PDB file of C-alpha atoms in Angstrom:
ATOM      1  CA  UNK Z   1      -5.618  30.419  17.881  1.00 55.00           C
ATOM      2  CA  UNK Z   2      -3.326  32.904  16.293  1.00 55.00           C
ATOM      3  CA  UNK Z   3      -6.063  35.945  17.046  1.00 61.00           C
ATOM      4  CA  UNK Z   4      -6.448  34.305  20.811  1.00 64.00           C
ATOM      5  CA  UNK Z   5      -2.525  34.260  21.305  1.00 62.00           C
ATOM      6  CA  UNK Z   6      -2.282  30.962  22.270  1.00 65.00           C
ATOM      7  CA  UNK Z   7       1.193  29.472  21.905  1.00 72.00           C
ATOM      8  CA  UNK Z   8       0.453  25.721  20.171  1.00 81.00           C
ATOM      9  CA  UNK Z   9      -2.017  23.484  18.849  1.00 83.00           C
ATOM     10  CA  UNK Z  10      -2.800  20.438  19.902  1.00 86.00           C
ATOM     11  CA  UNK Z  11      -4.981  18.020  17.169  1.00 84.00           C
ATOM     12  CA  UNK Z  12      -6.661  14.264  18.070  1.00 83.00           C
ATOM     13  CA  UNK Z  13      -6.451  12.976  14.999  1.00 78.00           C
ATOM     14  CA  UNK Z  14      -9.517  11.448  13.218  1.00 67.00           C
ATOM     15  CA  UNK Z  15     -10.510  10.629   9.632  1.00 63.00           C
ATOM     16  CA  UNK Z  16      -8.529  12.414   7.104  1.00 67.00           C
ATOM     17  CA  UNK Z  17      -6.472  13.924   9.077  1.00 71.00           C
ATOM     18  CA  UNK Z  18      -3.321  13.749   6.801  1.00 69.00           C
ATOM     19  CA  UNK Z  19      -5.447  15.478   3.667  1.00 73.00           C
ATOM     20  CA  UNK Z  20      -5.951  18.424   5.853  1.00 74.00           C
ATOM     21  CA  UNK Z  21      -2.569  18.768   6.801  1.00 72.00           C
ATOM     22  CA  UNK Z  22      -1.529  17.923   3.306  1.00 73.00           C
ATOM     23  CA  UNK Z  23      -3.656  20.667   1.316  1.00 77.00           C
ATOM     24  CA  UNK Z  24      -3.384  23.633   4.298  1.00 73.00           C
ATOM     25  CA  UNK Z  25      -0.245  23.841   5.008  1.00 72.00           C
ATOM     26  CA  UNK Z  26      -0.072  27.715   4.815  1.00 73.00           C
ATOM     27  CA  UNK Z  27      -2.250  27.840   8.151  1.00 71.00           C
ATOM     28  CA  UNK Z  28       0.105  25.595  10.405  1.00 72.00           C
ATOM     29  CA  UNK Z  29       3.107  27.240   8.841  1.00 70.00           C
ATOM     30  CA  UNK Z  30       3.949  30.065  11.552  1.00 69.00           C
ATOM     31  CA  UNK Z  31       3.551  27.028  14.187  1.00 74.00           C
ATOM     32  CA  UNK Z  32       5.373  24.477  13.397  1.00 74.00           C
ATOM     33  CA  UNK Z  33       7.416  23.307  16.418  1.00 79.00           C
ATOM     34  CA  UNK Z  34       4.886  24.277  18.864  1.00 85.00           C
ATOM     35  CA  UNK Z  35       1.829  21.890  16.820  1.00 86.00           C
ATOM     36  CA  UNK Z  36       1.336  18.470  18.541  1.00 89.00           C
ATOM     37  CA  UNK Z  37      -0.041  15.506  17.259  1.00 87.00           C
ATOM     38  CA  UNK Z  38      -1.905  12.442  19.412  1.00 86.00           C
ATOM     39  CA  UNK Z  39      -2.421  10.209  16.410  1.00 81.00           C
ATOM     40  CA  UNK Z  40      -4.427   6.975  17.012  1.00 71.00           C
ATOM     41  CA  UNK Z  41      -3.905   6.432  13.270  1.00 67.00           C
ATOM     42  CA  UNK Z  42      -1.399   5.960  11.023  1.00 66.00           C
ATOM     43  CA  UNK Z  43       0.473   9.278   9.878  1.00 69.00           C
ATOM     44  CA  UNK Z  44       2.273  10.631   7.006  1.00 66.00           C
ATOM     45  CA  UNK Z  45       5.113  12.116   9.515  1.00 68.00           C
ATOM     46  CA  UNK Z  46       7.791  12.227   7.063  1.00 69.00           C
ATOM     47  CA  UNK Z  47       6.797  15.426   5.282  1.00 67.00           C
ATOM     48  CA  UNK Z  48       5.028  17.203   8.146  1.00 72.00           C
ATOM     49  CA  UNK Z  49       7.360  19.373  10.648  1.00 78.00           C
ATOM     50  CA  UNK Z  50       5.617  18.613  14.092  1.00 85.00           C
ATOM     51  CA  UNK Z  51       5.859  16.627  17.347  1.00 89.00           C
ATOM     52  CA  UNK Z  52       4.021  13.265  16.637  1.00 88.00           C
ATOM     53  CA  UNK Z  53       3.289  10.612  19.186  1.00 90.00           C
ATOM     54  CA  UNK Z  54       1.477   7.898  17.515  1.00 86.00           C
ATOM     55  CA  UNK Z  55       0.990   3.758  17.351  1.00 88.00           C
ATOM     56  CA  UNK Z  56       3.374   1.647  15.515  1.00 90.00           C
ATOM     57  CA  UNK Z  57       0.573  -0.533  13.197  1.00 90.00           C
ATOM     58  CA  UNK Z  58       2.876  -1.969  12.047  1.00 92.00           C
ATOM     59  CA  UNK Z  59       3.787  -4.107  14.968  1.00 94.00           C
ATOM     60  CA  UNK Z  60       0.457  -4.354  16.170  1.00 94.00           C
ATOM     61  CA  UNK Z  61       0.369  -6.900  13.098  1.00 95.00           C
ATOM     62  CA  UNK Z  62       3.148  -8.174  13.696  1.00 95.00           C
ATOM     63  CA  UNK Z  63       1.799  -9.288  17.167  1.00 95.00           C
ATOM     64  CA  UNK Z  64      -1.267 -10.838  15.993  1.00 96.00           C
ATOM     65  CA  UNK Z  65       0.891 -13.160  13.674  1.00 94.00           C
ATOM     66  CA  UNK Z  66       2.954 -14.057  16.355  1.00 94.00           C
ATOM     67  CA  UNK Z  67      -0.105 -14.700  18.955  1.00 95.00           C
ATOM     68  CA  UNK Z  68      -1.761 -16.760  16.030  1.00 94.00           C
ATOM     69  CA  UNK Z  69       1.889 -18.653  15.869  1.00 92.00           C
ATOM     70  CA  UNK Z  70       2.156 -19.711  19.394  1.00 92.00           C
ATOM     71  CA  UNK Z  71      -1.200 -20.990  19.740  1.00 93.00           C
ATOM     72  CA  UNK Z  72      -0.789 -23.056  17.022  1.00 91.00           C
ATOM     73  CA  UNK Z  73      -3.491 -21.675  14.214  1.00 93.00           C
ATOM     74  CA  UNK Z  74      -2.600 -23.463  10.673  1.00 87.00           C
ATOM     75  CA  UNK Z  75      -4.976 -21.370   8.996  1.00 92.00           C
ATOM     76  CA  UNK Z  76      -4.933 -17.387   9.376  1.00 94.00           C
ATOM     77  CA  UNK Z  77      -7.785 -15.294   7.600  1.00 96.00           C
ATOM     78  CA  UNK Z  78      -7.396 -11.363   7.810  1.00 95.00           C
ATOM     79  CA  UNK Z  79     -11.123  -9.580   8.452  1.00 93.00           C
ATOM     80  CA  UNK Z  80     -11.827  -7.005   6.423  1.00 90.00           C
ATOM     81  CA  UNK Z  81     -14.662  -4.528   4.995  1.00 86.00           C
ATOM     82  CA  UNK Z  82     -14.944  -2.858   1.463  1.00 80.00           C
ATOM     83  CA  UNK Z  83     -15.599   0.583   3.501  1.00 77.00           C
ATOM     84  CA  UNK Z  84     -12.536   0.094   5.322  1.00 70.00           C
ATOM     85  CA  UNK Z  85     -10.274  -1.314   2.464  1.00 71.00           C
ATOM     86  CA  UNK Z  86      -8.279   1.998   1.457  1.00 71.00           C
ATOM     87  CA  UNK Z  87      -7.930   3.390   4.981  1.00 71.00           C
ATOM     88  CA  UNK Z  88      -3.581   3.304   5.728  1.00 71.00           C
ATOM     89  CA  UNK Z  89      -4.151   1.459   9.619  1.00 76.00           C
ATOM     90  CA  UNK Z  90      -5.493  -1.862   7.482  1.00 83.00           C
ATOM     91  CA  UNK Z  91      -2.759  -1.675   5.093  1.00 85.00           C
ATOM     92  CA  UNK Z  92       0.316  -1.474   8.092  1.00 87.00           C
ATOM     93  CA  UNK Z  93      -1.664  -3.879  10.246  1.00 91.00           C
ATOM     94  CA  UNK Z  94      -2.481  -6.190   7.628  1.00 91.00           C
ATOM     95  CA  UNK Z  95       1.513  -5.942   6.379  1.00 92.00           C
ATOM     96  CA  UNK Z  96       2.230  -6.431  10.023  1.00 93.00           C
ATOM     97  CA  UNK Z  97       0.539  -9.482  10.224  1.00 94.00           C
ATOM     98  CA  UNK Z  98       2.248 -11.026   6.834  1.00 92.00           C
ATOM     99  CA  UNK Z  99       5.429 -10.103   8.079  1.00 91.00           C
ATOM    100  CA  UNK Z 100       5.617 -11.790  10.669  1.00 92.00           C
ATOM    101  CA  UNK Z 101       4.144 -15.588   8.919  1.00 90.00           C
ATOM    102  CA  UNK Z 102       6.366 -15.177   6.341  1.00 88.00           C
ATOM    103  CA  UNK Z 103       9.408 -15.186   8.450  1.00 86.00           C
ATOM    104  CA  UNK Z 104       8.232 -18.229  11.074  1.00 81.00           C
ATOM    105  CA  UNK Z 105       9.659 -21.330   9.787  1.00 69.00           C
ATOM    106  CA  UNK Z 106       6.636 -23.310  10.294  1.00 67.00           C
ATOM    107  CA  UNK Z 107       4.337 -21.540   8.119  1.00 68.00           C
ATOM    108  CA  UNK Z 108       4.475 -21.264   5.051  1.00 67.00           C
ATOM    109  CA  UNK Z 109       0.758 -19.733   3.998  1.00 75.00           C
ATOM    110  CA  UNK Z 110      -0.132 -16.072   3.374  1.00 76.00           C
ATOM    111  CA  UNK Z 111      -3.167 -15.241   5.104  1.00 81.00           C
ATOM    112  CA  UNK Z 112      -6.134 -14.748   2.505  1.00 85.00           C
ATOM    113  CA  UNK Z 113      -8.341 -11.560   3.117  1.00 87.00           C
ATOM    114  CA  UNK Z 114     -12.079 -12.495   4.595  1.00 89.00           C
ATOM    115  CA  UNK Z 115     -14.059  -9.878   2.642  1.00 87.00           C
ATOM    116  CA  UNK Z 116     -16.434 -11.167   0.011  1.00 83.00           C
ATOM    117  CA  UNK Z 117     -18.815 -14.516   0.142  1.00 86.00           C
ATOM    118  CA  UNK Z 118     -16.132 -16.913  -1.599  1.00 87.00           C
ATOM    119  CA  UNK Z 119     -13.570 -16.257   1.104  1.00 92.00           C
ATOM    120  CA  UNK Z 120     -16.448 -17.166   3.798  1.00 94.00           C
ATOM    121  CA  UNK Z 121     -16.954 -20.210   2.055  1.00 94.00           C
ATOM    122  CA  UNK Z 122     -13.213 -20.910   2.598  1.00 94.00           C
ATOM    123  CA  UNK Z 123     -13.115 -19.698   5.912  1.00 96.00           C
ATOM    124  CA  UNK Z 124     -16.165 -22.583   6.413  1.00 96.00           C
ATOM    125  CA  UNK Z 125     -14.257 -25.101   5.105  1.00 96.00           C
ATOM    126  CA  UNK Z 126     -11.005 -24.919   7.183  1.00 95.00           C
ATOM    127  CA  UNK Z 127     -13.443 -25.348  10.165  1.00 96.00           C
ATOM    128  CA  UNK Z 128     -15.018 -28.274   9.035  1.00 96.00           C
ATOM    129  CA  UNK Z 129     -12.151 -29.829   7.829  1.00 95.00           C
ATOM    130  CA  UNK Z 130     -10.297 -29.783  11.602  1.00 94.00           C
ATOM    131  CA  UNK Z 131      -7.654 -27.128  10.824  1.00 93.00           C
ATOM    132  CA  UNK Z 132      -7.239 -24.578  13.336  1.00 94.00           C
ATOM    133  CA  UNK Z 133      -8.559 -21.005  11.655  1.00 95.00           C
ATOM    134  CA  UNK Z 134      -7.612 -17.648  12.926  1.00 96.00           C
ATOM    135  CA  UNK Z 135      -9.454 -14.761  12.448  1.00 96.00           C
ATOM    136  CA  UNK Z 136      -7.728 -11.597  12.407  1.00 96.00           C
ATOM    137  CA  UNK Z 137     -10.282  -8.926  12.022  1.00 95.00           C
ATOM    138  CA  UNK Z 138      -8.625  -5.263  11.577  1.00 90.00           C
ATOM    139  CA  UNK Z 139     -10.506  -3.594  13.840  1.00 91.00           C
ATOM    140  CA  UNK Z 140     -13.039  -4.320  16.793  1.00 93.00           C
ATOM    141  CA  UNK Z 141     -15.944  -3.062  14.899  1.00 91.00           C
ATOM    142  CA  UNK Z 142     -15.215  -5.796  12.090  1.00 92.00           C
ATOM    143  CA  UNK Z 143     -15.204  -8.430  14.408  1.00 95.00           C
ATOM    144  CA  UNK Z 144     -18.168  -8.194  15.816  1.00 94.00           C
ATOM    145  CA  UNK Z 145     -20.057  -8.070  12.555  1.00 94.00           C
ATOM    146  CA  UNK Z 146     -18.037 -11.047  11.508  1.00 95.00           C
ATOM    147  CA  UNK Z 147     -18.496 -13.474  14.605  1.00 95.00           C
ATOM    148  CA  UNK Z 148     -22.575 -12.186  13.964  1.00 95.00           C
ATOM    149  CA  UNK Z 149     -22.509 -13.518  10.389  1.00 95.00           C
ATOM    150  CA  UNK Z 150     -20.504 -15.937  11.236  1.00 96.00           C
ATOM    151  CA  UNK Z 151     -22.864 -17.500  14.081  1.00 96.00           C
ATOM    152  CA  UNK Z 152     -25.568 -16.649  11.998  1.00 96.00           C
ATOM    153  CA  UNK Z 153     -24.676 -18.861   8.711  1.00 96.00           C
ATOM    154  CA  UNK Z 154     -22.782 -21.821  10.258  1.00 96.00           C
ATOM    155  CA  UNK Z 155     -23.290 -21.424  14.407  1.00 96.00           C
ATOM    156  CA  UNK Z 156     -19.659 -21.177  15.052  1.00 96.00           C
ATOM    157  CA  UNK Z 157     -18.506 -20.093  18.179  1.00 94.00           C
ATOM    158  CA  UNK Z 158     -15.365 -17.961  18.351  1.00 93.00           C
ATOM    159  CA  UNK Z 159     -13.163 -19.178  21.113  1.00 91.00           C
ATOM    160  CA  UNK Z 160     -14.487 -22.669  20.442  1.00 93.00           C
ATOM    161  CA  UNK Z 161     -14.569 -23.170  16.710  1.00 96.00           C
ATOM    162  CA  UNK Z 162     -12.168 -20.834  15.323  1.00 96.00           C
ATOM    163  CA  UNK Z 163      -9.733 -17.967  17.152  1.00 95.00           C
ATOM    164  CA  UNK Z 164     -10.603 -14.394  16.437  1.00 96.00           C
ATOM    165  CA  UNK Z 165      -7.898 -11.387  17.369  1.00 96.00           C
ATOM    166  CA  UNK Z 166      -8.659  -8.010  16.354  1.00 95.00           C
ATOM    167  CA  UNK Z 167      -7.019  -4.136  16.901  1.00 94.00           C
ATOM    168  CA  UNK Z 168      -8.152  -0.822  19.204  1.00 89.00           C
ATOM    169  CA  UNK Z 169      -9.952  -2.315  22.716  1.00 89.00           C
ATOM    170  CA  UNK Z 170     -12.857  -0.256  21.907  1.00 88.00           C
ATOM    171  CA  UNK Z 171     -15.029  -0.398  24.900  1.00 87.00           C
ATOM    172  CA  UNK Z 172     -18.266  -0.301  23.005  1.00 89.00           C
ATOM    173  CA  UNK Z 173     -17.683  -3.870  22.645  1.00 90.00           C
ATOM    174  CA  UNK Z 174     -16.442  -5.145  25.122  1.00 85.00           C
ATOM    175  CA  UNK Z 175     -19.343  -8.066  26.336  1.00 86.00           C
ATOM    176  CA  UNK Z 176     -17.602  -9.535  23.258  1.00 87.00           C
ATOM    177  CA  UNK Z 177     -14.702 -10.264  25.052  1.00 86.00           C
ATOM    178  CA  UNK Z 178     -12.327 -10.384  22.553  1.00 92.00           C
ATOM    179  CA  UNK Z 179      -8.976 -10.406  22.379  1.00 94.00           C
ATOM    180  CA  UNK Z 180      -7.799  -7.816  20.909  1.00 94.00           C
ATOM    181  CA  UNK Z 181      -4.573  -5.499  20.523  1.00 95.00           C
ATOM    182  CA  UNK Z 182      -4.529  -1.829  22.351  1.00 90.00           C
ATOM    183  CA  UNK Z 183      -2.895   1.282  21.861  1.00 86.00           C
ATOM    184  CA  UNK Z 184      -1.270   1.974  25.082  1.00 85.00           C
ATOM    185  CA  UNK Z 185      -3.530   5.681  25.257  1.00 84.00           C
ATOM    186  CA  UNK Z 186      -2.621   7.069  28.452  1.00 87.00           C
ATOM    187  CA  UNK Z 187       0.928   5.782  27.787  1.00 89.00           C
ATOM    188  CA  UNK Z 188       0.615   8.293  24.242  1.00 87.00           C
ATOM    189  CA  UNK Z 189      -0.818  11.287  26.711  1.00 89.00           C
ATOM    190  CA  UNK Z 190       2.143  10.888  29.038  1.00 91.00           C
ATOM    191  CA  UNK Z 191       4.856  11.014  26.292  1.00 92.00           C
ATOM    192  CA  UNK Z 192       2.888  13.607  24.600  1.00 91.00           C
ATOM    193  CA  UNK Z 193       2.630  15.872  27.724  1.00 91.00           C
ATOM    194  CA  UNK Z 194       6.357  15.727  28.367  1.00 92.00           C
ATOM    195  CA  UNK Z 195       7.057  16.992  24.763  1.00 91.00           C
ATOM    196  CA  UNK Z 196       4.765  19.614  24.938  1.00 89.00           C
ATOM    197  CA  UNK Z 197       6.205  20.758  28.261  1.00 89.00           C
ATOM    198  CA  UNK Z 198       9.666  20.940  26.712  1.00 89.00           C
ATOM    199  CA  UNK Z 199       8.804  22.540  23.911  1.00 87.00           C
ATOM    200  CA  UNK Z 200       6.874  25.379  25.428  1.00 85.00           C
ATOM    201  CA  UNK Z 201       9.544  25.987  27.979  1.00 86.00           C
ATOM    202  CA  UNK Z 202      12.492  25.648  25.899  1.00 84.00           C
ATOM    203  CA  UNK Z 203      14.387  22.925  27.089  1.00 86.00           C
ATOM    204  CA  UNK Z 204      13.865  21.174  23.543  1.00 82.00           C
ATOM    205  CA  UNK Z 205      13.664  22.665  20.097  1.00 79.00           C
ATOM    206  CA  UNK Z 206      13.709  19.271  18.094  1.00 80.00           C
ATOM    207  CA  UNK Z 207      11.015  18.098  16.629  1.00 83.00           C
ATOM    208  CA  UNK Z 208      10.235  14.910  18.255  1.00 88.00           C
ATOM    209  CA  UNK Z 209       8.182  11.611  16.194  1.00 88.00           C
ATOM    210  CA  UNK Z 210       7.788   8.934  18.312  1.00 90.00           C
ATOM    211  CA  UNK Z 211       5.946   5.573  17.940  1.00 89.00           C
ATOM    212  CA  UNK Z 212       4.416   3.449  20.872  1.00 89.00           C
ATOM    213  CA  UNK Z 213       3.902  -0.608  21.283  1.00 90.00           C
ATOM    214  CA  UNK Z 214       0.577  -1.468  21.761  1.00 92.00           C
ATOM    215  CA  UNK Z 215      -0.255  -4.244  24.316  1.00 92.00           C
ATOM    216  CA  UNK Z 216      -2.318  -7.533  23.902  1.00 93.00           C
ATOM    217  CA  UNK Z 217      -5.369  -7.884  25.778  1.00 92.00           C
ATOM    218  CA  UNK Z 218      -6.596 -11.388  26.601  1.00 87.00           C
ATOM    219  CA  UNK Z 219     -10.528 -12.231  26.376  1.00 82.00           C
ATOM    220  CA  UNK Z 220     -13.052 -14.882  26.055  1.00 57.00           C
ATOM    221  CA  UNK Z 221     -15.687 -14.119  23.207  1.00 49.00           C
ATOM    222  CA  UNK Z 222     -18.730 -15.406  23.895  1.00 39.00           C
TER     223      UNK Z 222
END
């Protein structure tokens, strides 16, 4: 870029994103105000001096307590996978989501985590004892393999049996029909093409962080 002349730097984040940032500072230095961020993930954007537009995980778990809340689910599992245990977006949404049971005043459980074969076995045995069981799965990806091994080992049926609400409408799966919470994307493109237009013309010298609300999408897994 700087041998090209071009006047910014625009980065989709994916994967470890924050390391590279983190341990190369020296080559975004000179840019600074004119590097923009479209981060689908979370962000360390305290400690890095550019324009972020990103998704508030946070809230996205926030809204899949509340969902599970208002339809009535007694028993809440969070879905999760050992290769997707350290990854920051689990963390906020999974925070999200406890935030928002422990301050309803009708529920007094903390969700347990659905990750290893004794936590199935509890999962099991909210079903067949009549309590109504959310699943929230962290991602799209992990629900799917969950409502498979799920079918597979008791023939559940999400949507009938048990709820299931997961994170990122990711259209590979989507004769799953699930419900799932979406970053708003061409909402974060919008935003993100206005700051860059400001910037590069001069009308703004800040350096701009901002965070959008996702949006639920309704389904009917099958």
């Amino acid at each position: 870029s700087a041998h090209d002349g071009s006047s910014a730097i625009l980065f989709i984040t994916s994967g470890k994103f924050n390391e590279m940032l983190e341990n190369q500072p020296e080559l975004f230095f000179n840019y600074q105000r004119n590097i923009f961020i479209f981060a689908r993930d979370e962000i360390n954007w305290s400690v890095f001096p550019y324009n972020i537009v990103s998704v508030d995980l946070f809230n996205e778990g926030v809204m899949a307590g509340e969902y599970s809340l208002i339809n009535n689910y007694r028993k809440i599992f969070f879905g999760i996978t050992s290769k997707h245990e350290k990854y920051s977006w689990l963390h906020s949404r999974r925070e999200g989501l406890k935030c928002a049971l422990r301050r309803a005043s009708n529920y007094s459980d903390i969700p347990s985590d659905l990750s290893s074969s004794a936590s199935f076995e509890e999962f099991y045995k909210c079903i067949e004892n009549g309590s109504k069981t959310m699943l929230v799965c962290a991602a799209d990806m992990i629900a799917i393999g969950f409502i498979d091994r799920i079918r597979e080992e008791k023939g559940f049926q999400p949507g009938k049996d048990y709820g299931v609400i997961s994170f990122n409408n990711d259209t590979r799966f989507k004769d799953y029909g699930l419900t799932t919470i979406a970053p708003p994307l061409k909402e974060i493109g919008r935003i993100l093409a206005d700051i860059i237009g400001k910037v590069l013309s001069g009308k703004d010298d800040r350096t701009t962080f901002v965070k959008i609300k996702s949006k639920l999408i309704k389904g009917q897994t099958s």
